[in-house]
Amino acid sequence: MDDSYKKQVEIITSPLTYSDANGNTIIFTQCHTKYYESDSAEVIGLHIASIESVVTLPDEYENCTVGEMVGAWFEKDDRAFRCWTISPEISCVIEYSPASVTRADIFKMAESAAPFEPKK
């Protein structure tokens, strides 16, 4: 690669998988974005690139919030996704089966999530 290319951002995803006795899973992924040449101030609202490092957002999704934070909710095939951005550096995705977990419980789980540092 020639020297005119400069690293812009690096997104590290840290998925945590939870399962119950019936084999149902909830995958909580926290995405950490490190900025090099690009500016974190350019991220306003939902950090699409960070979220899409885990799942592709459909053209249409439900806008929602986690506390004061901007979020999105949608279903794809037999899974549902709750996505939100805590800061330009941290975004989260919860993937689950809507047949096994209520949407209200997923929203409570999202509201209780706190940023953590990924292992290096």
PDB file of C-alpha atoms in Angstrom:
ATOM      1  CA  MET A   1       0.000   0.000   0.000  1.00  0.00           C
ATOM      2  CA  ASP A   2       1.379   3.383  -0.875  1.00  0.00           C
ATOM      3  CA  ASP A   3       1.914   6.124   1.701  1.00  0.00           C
ATOM      4  CA  SER A   4      -1.099   8.163   0.577  1.00  0.00           C
ATOM      5  CA  TYR A   5      -3.397   5.756   2.433  1.00  0.00           C
ATOM      6  CA  LYS A   6      -3.842   6.526   6.122  1.00  0.00           C
ATOM      7  CA  LYS A   7      -5.677   4.503   8.735  1.00  0.00           C
ATOM      8  CA  GLN A   8      -8.979   6.223   9.501  1.00  0.00           C
ATOM      9  CA  VAL A   9     -10.707   4.131  12.169  1.00  0.00           C
ATOM     10  CA  GLU A  10     -10.417   0.742  13.814  1.00  0.00           C
ATOM     11  CA  ILE A  11     -13.517  -1.000  15.169  1.00  0.00           C
ATOM     12  CA  ILE A  12     -13.061  -3.831  17.648  1.00  0.00           C
ATOM     13  CA  THR A  13     -16.113  -5.944  18.449  1.00  0.00           C
ATOM     14  CA  SER A  14     -16.458  -7.887  21.676  1.00  0.00           C
ATOM     15  CA  PRO A  15     -19.365 -10.352  21.527  1.00  0.00           C
ATOM     16  CA  LEU A  16     -20.692 -12.039  24.668  1.00  0.00           C
ATOM     17  CA  THR A  17     -23.083 -14.982  24.193  1.00  0.00           C
ATOM     18  CA  TYR A  18     -25.683 -15.908  26.788  1.00  0.00           C
ATOM     19  CA  SER A  19     -27.864 -19.019  26.556  1.00  0.00           C
ATOM     20  CA  ASP A  20     -30.615 -20.631  28.586  1.00  0.00           C
ATOM     21  CA  ALA A  21     -31.403 -24.287  29.344  1.00  0.00           C
ATOM     22  CA  ASN A  22     -33.526 -24.479  26.162  1.00  0.00           C
ATOM     23  CA  GLY A  23     -30.635 -23.412  23.911  1.00  0.00           C
ATOM     24  CA  ASN A  24     -31.949 -19.915  23.238  1.00  0.00           C
ATOM     25  CA  THR A  25     -29.179 -17.353  22.806  1.00  0.00           C
ATOM     26  CA  ILE A  26     -28.743 -13.651  23.315  1.00  0.00           C
ATOM     27  CA  ILE A  27     -25.604 -12.141  21.803  1.00  0.00           C
ATOM     28  CA  PHE A  28     -24.501  -8.814  23.274  1.00  0.00           C
ATOM     29  CA  THR A  29     -21.761  -7.115  21.260  1.00  0.00           C
ATOM     30  CA  GLN A  30     -19.978  -3.953  22.313  1.00  0.00           C
ATOM     31  CA  CYS A  31     -18.111  -2.138  19.529  1.00  0.00           C
ATOM     32  CA  HIS A  32     -15.141   0.081  20.350  1.00  0.00           C
ATOM     33  CA  THR A  33     -14.045   2.578  17.707  1.00  0.00           C
ATOM     34  CA  LYS A  34     -10.556   4.050  17.747  1.00  0.00           C
ATOM     35  CA  TYR A  35     -10.055   7.140  15.608  1.00  0.00           C
ATOM     36  CA  TYR A  36      -6.829   7.829  13.744  1.00  0.00           C
ATOM     37  CA  GLU A  37      -7.174  10.275  10.834  1.00  0.00           C
ATOM     38  CA  SER A  38     -10.959  10.658  10.945  1.00  0.00           C
ATOM     39  CA  ASP A  39     -12.723  12.810  13.516  1.00  0.00           C
ATOM     40  CA  SER A  40     -15.041  11.319  16.159  1.00  0.00           C
ATOM     41  CA  ALA A  41     -16.993  14.602  16.173  1.00  0.00           C
ATOM     42  CA  GLU A  42     -18.377  13.592  12.759  1.00  0.00           C
ATOM     43  CA  VAL A  43     -20.416  10.833  14.470  1.00  0.00           C
ATOM     44  CA  ILE A  44     -23.820  12.186  15.424  1.00  0.00           C
ATOM     45  CA  GLY A  45     -26.572   9.832  16.511  1.00  0.00           C
ATOM     46  CA  LEU A  46     -26.344   6.157  15.635  1.00  0.00           C
ATOM     47  CA  HIS A  47     -22.791   5.158  14.652  1.00  0.00           C
ATOM     48  CA  ILE A  48     -23.709   3.230  11.511  1.00  0.00           C
ATOM     49  CA  ALA A  49     -20.197   1.945  10.680  1.00  0.00           C
ATOM     50  CA  SER A  50     -19.774   0.592  14.196  1.00  0.00           C
ATOM     51  CA  ILE A  51     -23.197  -1.115  14.227  1.00  0.00           C
ATOM     52  CA  GLU A  52     -22.605  -2.518  10.740  1.00  0.00           C
ATOM     53  CA  SER A  53     -19.404  -4.182  11.916  1.00  0.00           C
ATOM     54  CA  VAL A  54     -21.885  -6.596  13.578  1.00  0.00           C
ATOM     55  CA  VAL A  55     -25.095  -6.506  11.507  1.00  0.00           C
ATOM     56  CA  THR A  56     -26.285  -4.696   8.384  1.00  0.00           C
ATOM     57  CA  LEU A  57     -28.985  -2.170   9.215  1.00  0.00           C
ATOM     58  CA  PRO A  58     -31.995  -2.526   6.933  1.00  0.00           C
ATOM     59  CA  ASP A  59     -33.291   0.489   5.009  1.00  0.00           C
ATOM     60  CA  GLU A  60     -36.213   0.679   7.404  1.00  0.00           C
ATOM     61  CA  TYR A  61     -35.889   0.218  11.153  1.00  0.00           C
ATOM     62  CA  GLU A  62     -37.624   1.548  14.232  1.00  0.00           C
ATOM     63  CA  ASN A  63     -35.890   4.530  15.840  1.00  0.00           C
ATOM     64  CA  CYS A  64     -35.775   4.232  19.614  1.00  0.00           C
ATOM     65  CA  THR A  65     -33.632   5.213  22.568  1.00  0.00           C
ATOM     66  CA  VAL A  66     -31.767   3.637  25.459  1.00  0.00           C
ATOM     67  CA  GLY A  67     -32.063   6.269  28.144  1.00  0.00           C
ATOM     68  CA  GLU A  68     -30.925   9.392  26.287  1.00  0.00           C
ATOM     69  CA  MET A  69     -28.938   7.460  23.655  1.00  0.00           C
ATOM     70  CA  VAL A  70     -29.999   7.068  20.022  1.00  0.00           C
ATOM     71  CA  GLY A  71     -30.944   3.555  18.988  1.00  0.00           C
ATOM     72  CA  ALA A  72     -32.577   1.294  16.429  1.00  0.00           C
ATOM     73  CA  TRP A  73     -34.637  -1.884  16.599  1.00  0.00           C
ATOM     74  CA  PHE A  74     -35.452  -4.310  13.777  1.00  0.00           C
ATOM     75  CA  GLU A  75     -36.133  -7.953  12.971  1.00  0.00           C
ATOM     76  CA  LYS A  76     -34.336  -9.980  10.326  1.00  0.00           C
ATOM     77  CA  ASP A  77     -35.342 -13.572   9.588  1.00  0.00           C
ATOM     78  CA  ASP A  78     -35.991 -15.185  13.004  1.00  0.00           C
ATOM     79  CA  ARG A  79     -33.757 -12.779  14.974  1.00  0.00           C
ATOM     80  CA  ALA A  80     -34.276  -9.281  16.360  1.00  0.00           C
ATOM     81  CA  PHE A  81     -31.649  -6.597  16.902  1.00  0.00           C
ATOM     82  CA  ARG A  82     -31.471  -3.744  19.397  1.00  0.00           C
ATOM     83  CA  CYS A  83     -28.678  -1.317  18.481  1.00  0.00           C
ATOM     84  CA  TRP A  84     -27.558   1.910  20.129  1.00  0.00           C
ATOM     85  CA  THR A  85     -24.636   4.297  20.392  1.00  0.00           C
ATOM     86  CA  ILE A  86     -23.299   5.321  23.799  1.00  0.00           C
ATOM     87  CA  SER A  87     -20.630   7.671  22.412  1.00  0.00           C
ATOM     88  CA  PRO A  88     -18.707   8.050  19.134  1.00  0.00           C
ATOM     89  CA  GLU A  89     -16.303   5.450  20.568  1.00  0.00           C
ATOM     90  CA  ILE A  90     -18.828   2.864  21.865  1.00  0.00           C
ATOM     91  CA  SER A  91     -21.871   1.251  20.268  1.00  0.00           C
ATOM     92  CA  CYS A  92     -23.805  -1.888  21.233  1.00  0.00           C
ATOM     93  CA  VAL A  93     -25.904  -4.562  19.541  1.00  0.00           C
ATOM     94  CA  ILE A  94     -28.141  -7.141  21.214  1.00  0.00           C
ATOM     95  CA  GLU A  95     -29.209 -10.011  18.952  1.00  0.00           C
ATOM     96  CA  TYR A  96     -31.931 -12.364  20.155  1.00  0.00           C
ATOM     97  CA  SER A  97     -34.907 -14.509  19.206  1.00  0.00           C
ATOM     98  CA  PRO A  98     -38.148 -12.568  19.724  1.00  0.00           C
ATOM     99  CA  ALA A  99     -39.899 -15.919  20.263  1.00  0.00           C
ATOM    100  CA  SER A 100     -37.847 -16.602  23.411  1.00  0.00           C
ATOM    101  CA  VAL A 101     -37.268 -13.146  24.968  1.00  0.00           C
ATOM    102  CA  THR A 102     -39.699 -10.252  25.232  1.00  0.00           C
ATOM    103  CA  ARG A 103     -38.853  -6.947  23.653  1.00  0.00           C
ATOM    104  CA  ALA A 104     -39.412  -5.277  27.044  1.00  0.00           C
ATOM    105  CA  ASP A 105     -36.773  -7.530  28.648  1.00  0.00           C
ATOM    106  CA  ILE A 106     -34.288  -6.716  25.872  1.00  0.00           C
ATOM    107  CA  PHE A 107     -34.881  -2.986  26.393  1.00  0.00           C
ATOM    108  CA  LYS A 108     -34.237  -3.437  30.150  1.00  0.00           C
ATOM    109  CA  MET A 109     -31.033  -5.345  29.339  1.00  0.00           C
ATOM    110  CA  ALA A 110     -29.906  -2.550  27.007  1.00  0.00           C
ATOM    111  CA  GLU A 111     -30.548   0.094  29.663  1.00  0.00           C
ATOM    112  CA  SER A 112     -28.415  -1.840  32.165  1.00  0.00           C
ATOM    113  CA  ALA A 113     -25.411  -2.253  29.835  1.00  0.00           C
ATOM    114  CA  ALA A 114     -22.279  -0.328  30.743  1.00  0.00           C
ATOM    115  CA  PRO A 115     -19.149   0.269  28.653  1.00  0.00           C
ATOM    116  CA  PHE A 116     -16.249  -2.113  29.238  1.00  0.00           C
ATOM    117  CA  GLU A 117     -12.696  -2.290  27.946  1.00  0.00           C
ATOM    118  CA  PRO A 118     -12.106  -5.161  25.502  1.00  0.00           C
ATOM    119  CA  LYS A 119      -9.239  -7.546  26.164  1.00  0.00           C
ATOM    120  CA  LYS A 120      -6.168  -6.744  24.082  1.00  0.00           C
TER     121      LYS A 120
END
